[in-house]
């Protein structure tokens, strides 16, 4: 294993792949901007913590004698989650319990996060591209600032960031064996599961460091037993290394194997035996993998994997201790360039977004949704196939197949330089993650749009008046005709509720499988149209016909609504009832119809594609869920989506650029069709 000296250099790395002077200037500017972003996020996090009243913050320490705390021992209230050694270290702070302690604690926590980013960036395996060497630290710090572990670790009494920093300093910055072991042992005294770093040190040949870590942990624990015997007995014996302190062990905050098994309904001896067996298996597999990565020169990845193991096998693996998972992005996964982003994106999403955003609220998905951070840690520890440095794909993955660049459409509106037309099939897992997160964000933004009843009804009246002036106010006549025809009402209700999501997803799935280049074009146009529609929801809240009083519409889908009640019953909790202009029910159906008509190879398929938006517009009007002009708005945003993609990235049909000879067969398989030689002219 390389020590700190071997990982040092003029810029922190033994080997850095350089670049031109112009590139260096751009990288320098990007680095400054990223550090500024990290600083802004840090200030935002500090403001969130410091907004808590000082008395309430200090009571959150849960230490005897602190304001709001209970007299007696550390664990009398059952709220303090640290080790007795941590309590011994923190007890002197009770005498300094003033509002300034809140500021100091927050500043130290956030500065420790910045230090973790700097040390981790210098621990990347060599050789490191210059761009990565310069940008890794600010990017990692910015990600940590918005991550769930850091947001929770900034709370009073949570010292989860400090052990991570101590371990990283021991592995990368402290040159001596015994001083490094002292830091690891100190981290384990604060978080006992981190003692697993001692076996990692032993397996990689640093036995003096492992011995020093074990002795330091033993000494700190003995000191706490001597000073706080009752607390030590409570923590180590009565609560089995703190299990159950600070909250219910089966609560979602406990992201460990023990907590997951309890949430699954297991308990008693069966759960204990199964937990012990799983913890032993995870520790064995994870430590072996970590040792292998360390010997391969990927020391940062080895440290991250060991940290993930420690959190997973601990009786209490709290979310604020999951920072190790973010460090696991140092590993490279995938032989194709298109696959390289999957693991980092999955980790960032799992560590920054609530699980409800990542997965829908379905009972069948609850075991996964409640354990997303744990599953990410287990994947890093035991499952993700990180590439060894000896792999031919380590530095040069199979490149993505791109089309020839298109000429700009308008001189004053240049094509986006980063929007290259990739023709190979994107990674399926990454696509599913982005689609799910994108839709969840869309739902949250739509639900947060202004929903003033008076404004929405006034806008509804204006829309109705405009339609009367244009002679297209057909909604009530169509609605009454459908209500008087039961089979037609049932058909339109079914079509309205069933095809809105199914058809767009089916179209995307077919394109992904059969025409990856067209899939990217269609997906981008749909995404842009949806973003534009969100602006409409915010700027123009609109009451649909079914929620307009005194107009006599019948809500055939949701049933009779109490128009005297602004909440409209349970429907308000489902979505924003006034996000009606533009109609994405019609907009998405028009997108489906356009894509099918343009790309379908057979006439009957094109006919079905054209019928879908026609039936949808009848359904939204017949069920009184939209005005006719809402459909016009939906058509406009879809047209804008297609137009923007054409404007910014060029026409849909592009000439294929040939890959290297040895990659032709693989590229043809990825593109879904034989490759042609590129045209000699510069035109697409």
mmCIF file of C-alpha atoms in Angstrom, residues 318-589:
data_model
loop_
_atom_site.group_PDB
_atom_site.id
_atom_site.type_symbol
_atom_site.label_atom_id
_atom_site.label_comp_id
_atom_site.label_asym_id
_atom_site.label_seq_id
_atom_site.Cartn_x
_atom_site.Cartn_y
_atom_site.Cartn_z
ATOM 1 C CA UNK A 318 -27.274 6.282 11.013
ATOM 2 C CA UNK A 319 -27.770 8.289 7.835
ATOM 3 C CA UNK A 320 -25.301 10.924 9.001
ATOM 4 C CA UNK A 321 -22.604 8.210 9.004
ATOM 5 C CA UNK A 322 -23.111 7.314 5.312
ATOM 6 C CA UNK A 323 -20.576 9.769 3.905
ATOM 7 C CA UNK A 324 -18.405 6.810 2.904
ATOM 8 C CA UNK A 325 -20.800 5.994 0.078
ATOM 9 C CA UNK A 326 -20.093 9.321 -1.623
ATOM 10 C CA UNK A 327 -16.355 8.599 -1.475
ATOM 11 C CA UNK A 328 -16.988 5.350 -3.372
ATOM 12 C CA UNK A 329 -17.495 7.365 -6.577
ATOM 13 C CA UNK A 330 -13.697 7.115 -6.869
ATOM 14 C CA UNK A 331 -14.175 3.647 -8.369
ATOM 15 C CA UNK A 332 -14.606 3.228 -12.113
ATOM 16 C CA UNK A 333 -17.355 0.951 -13.403
ATOM 17 C CA UNK A 334 -18.121 -0.164 -16.930
ATOM 18 C CA UNK A 335 -16.220 -0.898 -20.101
ATOM 19 C CA UNK A 336 -18.216 1.584 -22.207
ATOM 20 C CA UNK A 337 -17.931 5.333 -21.859
ATOM 21 C CA UNK A 338 -21.743 5.456 -21.737
ATOM 22 C CA UNK A 339 -21.691 3.298 -18.584
ATOM 23 C CA UNK A 340 -19.148 5.341 -16.632
ATOM 24 C CA UNK A 341 -21.719 7.815 -15.331
ATOM 25 C CA UNK A 342 -24.127 5.237 -13.953
ATOM 26 C CA UNK A 343 -22.426 4.517 -10.630
ATOM 27 C CA UNK A 344 -21.584 8.170 -9.772
ATOM 28 C CA UNK A 345 -25.092 9.332 -10.691
ATOM 29 C CA UNK A 346 -26.728 6.532 -8.693
ATOM 30 C CA UNK A 347 -24.582 7.343 -5.640
ATOM 31 C CA UNK A 348 -25.233 11.077 -5.846
ATOM 32 C CA UNK A 349 -28.988 10.545 -6.193
ATOM 33 C CA UNK A 350 -29.090 8.056 -3.305
ATOM 34 C CA UNK A 351 -27.102 10.370 -1.031
ATOM 35 C CA UNK A 352 -28.767 13.685 -1.874
ATOM 36 C CA UNK A 353 -32.444 12.982 -2.585
ATOM 37 C CA UNK A 354 -35.115 11.579 -0.270
ATOM 38 C CA UNK A 355 -36.008 7.995 -1.081
ATOM 39 C CA UNK A 356 -39.575 9.066 -1.928
ATOM 40 C CA UNK A 357 -38.162 10.979 -4.898
ATOM 41 C CA UNK A 358 -36.202 7.962 -6.147
ATOM 42 C CA UNK A 359 -39.015 5.411 -5.909
ATOM 43 C CA UNK A 360 -42.807 5.721 -6.141
ATOM 44 C CA UNK A 361 -44.919 5.327 -3.030
ATOM 45 C CA UNK A 362 -45.938 1.704 -3.611
ATOM 46 C CA UNK A 363 -46.190 -0.878 -0.854
ATOM 47 C CA UNK A 364 -44.281 -3.446 -2.898
ATOM 48 C CA UNK A 365 -41.303 -1.075 -3.140
ATOM 49 C CA UNK A 366 -41.228 -0.168 0.570
ATOM 50 C CA UNK A 367 -38.360 -2.576 1.444
ATOM 51 C CA UNK A 368 -36.214 -0.896 -1.206
ATOM 52 C CA UNK A 369 -37.420 2.661 -0.620
ATOM 53 C CA UNK A 370 -36.790 2.480 3.134
ATOM 54 C CA UNK A 371 -33.228 1.207 2.676
ATOM 55 C CA UNK A 372 -31.794 3.177 -0.231
ATOM 56 C CA UNK A 373 -28.622 4.406 1.584
ATOM 57 C CA UNK A 374 -28.003 0.916 2.999
ATOM 58 C CA UNK A 375 -28.402 -0.685 -0.426
ATOM 59 C CA UNK A 376 -25.959 1.830 -1.881
ATOM 60 C CA UNK A 377 -23.440 0.992 0.845
ATOM 61 C CA UNK A 378 -23.895 -2.764 0.332
ATOM 62 C CA UNK A 379 -23.511 -2.351 -3.425
ATOM 63 C CA UNK A 380 -20.237 -0.469 -2.972
ATOM 64 C CA UNK A 381 -18.972 -2.981 -0.435
ATOM 65 C CA UNK A 382 -19.909 -6.256 -2.091
ATOM 66 C CA UNK A 383 -21.411 -5.991 -5.546
ATOM 67 C CA UNK A 384 -20.276 -3.160 -7.823
ATOM 68 C CA UNK A 385 -17.625 -4.498 -10.253
ATOM 69 C CA UNK A 386 -15.053 -1.723 -9.990
ATOM 70 C CA UNK A 387 -12.402 -1.956 -12.695
ATOM 71 C CA UNK A 388 -8.816 -2.802 -11.736
ATOM 72 C CA UNK A 389 -6.131 -0.442 -12.979
ATOM 73 C CA UNK A 390 -4.746 -3.252 -15.123
ATOM 74 C CA UNK A 391 -7.952 -3.338 -17.168
ATOM 75 C CA UNK A 392 -7.559 -2.102 -20.769
ATOM 76 C CA UNK A 393 -10.731 -0.056 -20.194
ATOM 77 C CA UNK A 394 -9.380 1.761 -17.122
ATOM 78 C CA UNK A 395 -8.199 4.798 -19.096
ATOM 79 C CA UNK A 396 -9.823 4.192 -22.486
ATOM 80 C CA UNK A 397 -13.366 2.810 -22.322
ATOM 81 C CA UNK A 398 -15.224 1.815 -25.480
ATOM 82 C CA UNK A 399 -16.112 5.224 -26.939
ATOM 83 C CA UNK A 400 -19.631 6.404 -27.566
ATOM 84 C CA UNK A 401 -20.693 6.531 -31.211
ATOM 85 C CA UNK A 402 -21.553 10.081 -32.320
ATOM 86 C CA UNK A 403 -23.117 11.488 -35.454
ATOM 87 C CA UNK A 404 -21.398 14.060 -37.617
ATOM 88 C CA UNK A 405 -21.935 17.572 -36.238
ATOM 89 C CA UNK A 406 -24.702 19.558 -37.894
ATOM 90 C CA UNK A 407 -24.355 23.065 -39.239
ATOM 91 C CA UNK A 408 -25.903 25.851 -37.192
ATOM 92 C CA UNK A 409 -29.458 26.774 -38.168
ATOM 93 C CA UNK A 410 -29.225 30.487 -37.422
ATOM 94 C CA UNK A 411 -25.997 32.546 -37.180
ATOM 95 C CA UNK A 412 -27.036 34.175 -33.917
ATOM 96 C CA UNK A 413 -28.226 30.947 -32.280
ATOM 97 C CA UNK A 414 -25.263 28.548 -32.294
ATOM 98 C CA UNK A 415 -25.691 24.856 -31.627
ATOM 99 C CA UNK A 416 -24.788 23.853 -28.103
ATOM 100 C CA UNK A 417 -21.194 22.557 -28.226
ATOM 101 C CA UNK A 418 -21.790 19.888 -25.568
ATOM 102 C CA UNK A 419 -24.988 18.571 -27.193
ATOM 103 C CA UNK A 420 -23.390 15.970 -29.424
ATOM 104 C CA UNK A 421 -25.631 13.421 -31.103
ATOM 105 C CA UNK A 422 -24.820 10.096 -29.480
ATOM 106 C CA UNK A 423 -26.064 7.199 -31.572
ATOM 107 C CA UNK A 424 -25.186 4.300 -29.298
ATOM 108 C CA UNK A 425 -27.690 3.014 -26.771
ATOM 109 C CA UNK A 426 -27.538 4.835 -23.406
ATOM 110 C CA UNK A 427 -27.243 2.910 -20.182
ATOM 111 C CA UNK A 428 -30.660 1.567 -19.187
ATOM 112 C CA UNK A 429 -30.212 1.953 -15.425
ATOM 113 C CA UNK A 430 -29.103 5.544 -15.823
ATOM 114 C CA UNK A 431 -32.081 6.294 -18.050
ATOM 115 C CA UNK A 432 -34.536 4.781 -15.581
ATOM 116 C CA UNK A 433 -33.006 6.748 -12.712
ATOM 117 C CA UNK A 434 -33.155 10.024 -14.586
ATOM 118 C CA UNK A 435 -36.710 9.434 -15.821
ATOM 119 C CA UNK A 436 -37.911 8.614 -12.315
ATOM 120 C CA UNK A 437 -36.131 11.561 -10.688
ATOM 121 C CA UNK A 438 -37.218 13.898 -13.482
ATOM 122 C CA UNK A 439 -40.865 12.909 -13.116
ATOM 123 C CA UNK A 440 -40.702 13.190 -9.336
ATOM 124 C CA UNK A 441 -39.247 16.699 -9.583
ATOM 125 C CA UNK A 442 -41.911 17.575 -12.155
ATOM 126 C CA UNK A 443 -44.622 16.368 -9.765
ATOM 127 C CA UNK A 444 -43.213 18.368 -6.856
ATOM 128 C CA UNK A 445 -42.850 21.557 -8.910
ATOM 129 C CA UNK A 446 -46.335 21.154 -10.354
ATOM 130 C CA UNK A 447 -47.787 20.602 -6.870
ATOM 131 C CA UNK A 448 -45.988 23.710 -5.590
ATOM 132 C CA UNK A 449 -47.328 25.948 -8.373
ATOM 133 C CA UNK A 450 -49.688 28.745 -7.248
ATOM 134 C CA UNK A 451 -53.187 27.423 -6.604
ATOM 135 C CA UNK A 452 -55.301 30.451 -5.761
ATOM 136 C CA UNK A 453 -58.937 29.488 -6.279
ATOM 137 C CA UNK A 454 -60.103 33.013 -7.099
ATOM 138 C CA UNK A 455 -57.316 33.547 -9.662
ATOM 139 C CA UNK A 456 -57.847 30.101 -11.197
ATOM 140 C CA UNK A 457 -61.608 30.586 -11.520
ATOM 141 C CA UNK A 458 -61.132 34.053 -12.966
ATOM 142 C CA UNK A 459 -58.742 32.633 -15.570
ATOM 143 C CA UNK A 460 -61.241 29.847 -16.254
ATOM 144 C CA UNK A 461 -63.915 32.444 -16.916
ATOM 145 C CA UNK A 462 -61.639 34.268 -19.359
ATOM 146 C CA UNK A 463 -60.829 31.048 -21.218
ATOM 147 C CA UNK A 464 -64.521 30.237 -21.444
ATOM 148 C CA UNK A 465 -65.278 33.729 -22.763
ATOM 149 C CA UNK A 466 -62.542 33.468 -25.399
ATOM 150 C CA UNK A 467 -63.879 30.119 -26.559
ATOM 151 C CA UNK A 468 -67.403 31.558 -26.785
ATOM 152 C CA UNK A 469 -66.092 34.410 -28.895
ATOM 153 C CA UNK A 470 -64.300 31.918 -31.161
ATOM 154 C CA UNK A 471 -67.282 29.568 -31.280
ATOM 155 C CA UNK A 472 -65.352 26.590 -29.895
ATOM 156 C CA UNK A 473 -66.995 26.331 -26.458
ATOM 157 C CA UNK A 474 -68.032 22.714 -27.017
ATOM 158 C CA UNK A 475 -67.016 21.359 -23.613
ATOM 159 C CA UNK A 476 -70.441 21.348 -21.931
ATOM 160 C CA UNK A 477 -72.268 19.831 -24.905
ATOM 161 C CA UNK A 478 -69.686 17.065 -25.252
ATOM 162 C CA UNK A 479 -69.629 16.470 -21.496
ATOM 163 C CA UNK A 480 -73.448 16.133 -21.301
ATOM 164 C CA UNK A 481 -73.550 13.826 -24.330
ATOM 165 C CA UNK A 482 -70.945 11.515 -22.785
ATOM 166 C CA UNK A 483 -72.699 11.504 -19.407
ATOM 167 C CA UNK A 484 -75.925 10.443 -21.137
ATOM 168 C CA UNK A 485 -74.097 7.566 -22.908
ATOM 169 C CA UNK A 486 -72.765 5.205 -20.194
ATOM 170 C CA UNK A 487 -70.551 3.058 -22.439
ATOM 171 C CA UNK A 488 -68.943 6.167 -23.954
ATOM 172 C CA UNK A 489 -68.411 7.653 -20.493
ATOM 173 C CA UNK A 490 -66.717 4.442 -19.335
ATOM 174 C CA UNK A 491 -64.497 4.390 -22.433
ATOM 175 C CA UNK A 492 -63.289 7.980 -22.072
ATOM 176 C CA UNK A 493 -62.764 7.597 -18.314
ATOM 177 C CA UNK A 494 -60.617 4.527 -18.934
ATOM 178 C CA UNK A 495 -58.667 6.210 -21.734
ATOM 179 C CA UNK A 496 -58.063 9.333 -19.641
ATOM 180 C CA UNK A 497 -56.745 7.455 -16.604
ATOM 181 C CA UNK A 498 -54.850 4.635 -18.335
ATOM 182 C CA UNK A 499 -52.984 5.876 -21.411
ATOM 183 C CA UNK A 500 -51.435 9.115 -20.145
ATOM 184 C CA UNK A 501 -48.286 7.393 -18.836
ATOM 185 C CA UNK A 502 -48.417 4.005 -20.515
ATOM 186 C CA UNK A 503 -48.143 5.182 -24.118
ATOM 187 C CA UNK A 504 -45.193 7.631 -23.678
ATOM 188 C CA UNK A 505 -43.255 5.023 -21.688
ATOM 189 C CA UNK A 506 -44.008 2.385 -24.316
ATOM 190 C CA UNK A 507 -42.818 4.683 -27.110
ATOM 191 C CA UNK A 508 -39.601 5.440 -25.237
ATOM 192 C CA UNK A 509 -39.028 1.744 -24.552
ATOM 193 C CA UNK A 510 -39.430 0.777 -28.220
ATOM 194 C CA UNK A 511 -37.133 3.574 -29.371
ATOM 195 C CA UNK A 512 -34.544 2.654 -26.768
ATOM 196 C CA UNK A 513 -34.489 -0.922 -28.011
ATOM 197 C CA UNK A 514 -34.727 -0.365 -31.762
ATOM 198 C CA UNK A 515 -33.378 3.118 -32.518
ATOM 199 C CA UNK A 516 -31.128 4.616 -29.804
ATOM 200 C CA UNK A 517 -30.330 7.771 -31.784
ATOM 201 C CA UNK A 518 -34.012 8.559 -32.270
ATOM 202 C CA UNK A 519 -34.632 7.720 -28.611
ATOM 203 C CA UNK A 520 -32.320 10.522 -27.511
ATOM 204 C CA UNK A 521 -34.009 12.980 -29.896
ATOM 205 C CA UNK A 522 -37.499 12.050 -28.706
ATOM 206 C CA UNK A 523 -36.568 12.013 -25.030
ATOM 207 C CA UNK A 524 -34.964 15.473 -25.206
ATOM 208 C CA UNK A 525 -37.991 16.991 -26.959
ATOM 209 C CA UNK A 526 -40.381 15.494 -24.396
ATOM 210 C CA UNK A 527 -38.272 16.759 -21.503
ATOM 211 C CA UNK A 528 -38.073 20.298 -22.879
ATOM 212 C CA UNK A 529 -41.815 20.381 -23.553
ATOM 213 C CA UNK A 530 -42.523 19.299 -19.972
ATOM 214 C CA UNK A 531 -40.208 21.974 -18.529
ATOM 215 C CA UNK A 532 -41.952 24.649 -20.613
ATOM 216 C CA UNK A 533 -45.324 23.378 -19.403
ATOM 217 C CA UNK A 534 -44.206 23.824 -15.789
ATOM 218 C CA UNK A 535 -43.731 27.519 -16.491
ATOM 219 C CA UNK A 536 -47.336 27.638 -17.682
ATOM 220 C CA UNK A 537 -48.586 26.012 -14.480
ATOM 221 C CA UNK A 538 -46.790 28.662 -12.421
ATOM 222 C CA UNK A 539 -47.716 31.679 -14.530
ATOM 223 C CA UNK A 540 -51.335 30.826 -15.314
ATOM 224 C CA UNK A 541 -53.280 28.829 -12.704
ATOM 225 C CA UNK A 542 -56.487 27.720 -14.354
ATOM 226 C CA UNK A 543 -59.635 26.036 -13.075
ATOM 227 C CA UNK A 544 -60.667 23.178 -15.383
ATOM 228 C CA UNK A 545 -64.346 22.967 -16.436
ATOM 229 C CA UNK A 546 -65.154 20.398 -13.727
ATOM 230 C CA UNK A 547 -64.135 22.891 -11.021
ATOM 231 C CA UNK A 548 -65.969 25.897 -12.440
ATOM 232 C CA UNK A 549 -69.082 26.622 -10.342
ATOM 233 C CA UNK A 550 -72.428 27.380 -11.983
ATOM 234 C CA UNK A 551 -71.430 26.002 -15.398
ATOM 235 C CA UNK A 552 -72.989 22.582 -14.913
ATOM 236 C CA UNK A 553 -70.067 20.330 -15.796
ATOM 237 C CA UNK A 554 -69.952 16.734 -14.517
ATOM 238 C CA UNK A 555 -66.609 15.295 -13.379
ATOM 239 C CA UNK A 556 -66.951 11.822 -14.881
ATOM 240 C CA UNK A 557 -63.534 10.586 -13.668
ATOM 241 C CA UNK A 558 -63.359 11.780 -10.061
ATOM 242 C CA UNK A 559 -67.027 11.915 -9.218
ATOM 243 C CA UNK A 560 -69.060 14.774 -7.818
ATOM 244 C CA UNK A 561 -66.910 17.532 -6.332
ATOM 245 C CA UNK A 562 -67.989 19.816 -3.493
ATOM 246 C CA UNK A 563 -67.312 23.161 -5.174
ATOM 247 C CA UNK A 564 -68.027 24.995 -1.917
ATOM 248 C CA UNK A 565 -64.993 23.314 -0.388
ATOM 249 C CA UNK A 566 -61.708 24.767 -1.727
ATOM 250 C CA UNK A 567 -59.862 21.521 -0.988
ATOM 251 C CA UNK A 568 -62.137 19.446 -3.245
ATOM 252 C CA UNK A 569 -61.659 16.490 -0.954
ATOM 253 C CA UNK A 570 -58.797 14.071 -1.411
ATOM 254 C CA UNK A 571 -57.993 15.226 -4.957
ATOM 255 C CA UNK A 572 -56.082 18.265 -3.716
ATOM 256 C CA UNK A 573 -53.605 16.040 -1.889
ATOM 257 C CA UNK A 574 -52.888 14.110 -5.094
ATOM 258 C CA UNK A 575 -51.958 16.999 -7.400
ATOM 259 C CA UNK A 576 -52.445 20.682 -8.051
ATOM 260 C CA UNK A 577 -56.003 20.922 -9.373
ATOM 261 C CA UNK A 578 -55.312 24.244 -11.088
ATOM 262 C CA UNK A 579 -52.267 23.109 -13.128
ATOM 263 C CA UNK A 580 -54.361 22.751 -16.291
ATOM 264 C CA UNK A 581 -52.810 25.147 -18.821
ATOM 265 C CA UNK A 582 -51.205 23.738 -20.912
ATOM 266 C CA UNK A 583 -52.728 20.258 -21.005
ATOM 267 C CA UNK A 584 -49.914 17.718 -20.798
ATOM 268 C CA UNK A 585 -52.508 14.994 -21.154
ATOM 269 C CA UNK A 586 -52.915 16.170 -24.723
ATOM 270 C CA UNK A 587 -49.326 17.402 -25.068
ATOM 271 C CA UNK A 588 -47.769 14.053 -24.241
ATOM 272 C CA UNK A 589 -50.265 12.254 -26.490
#
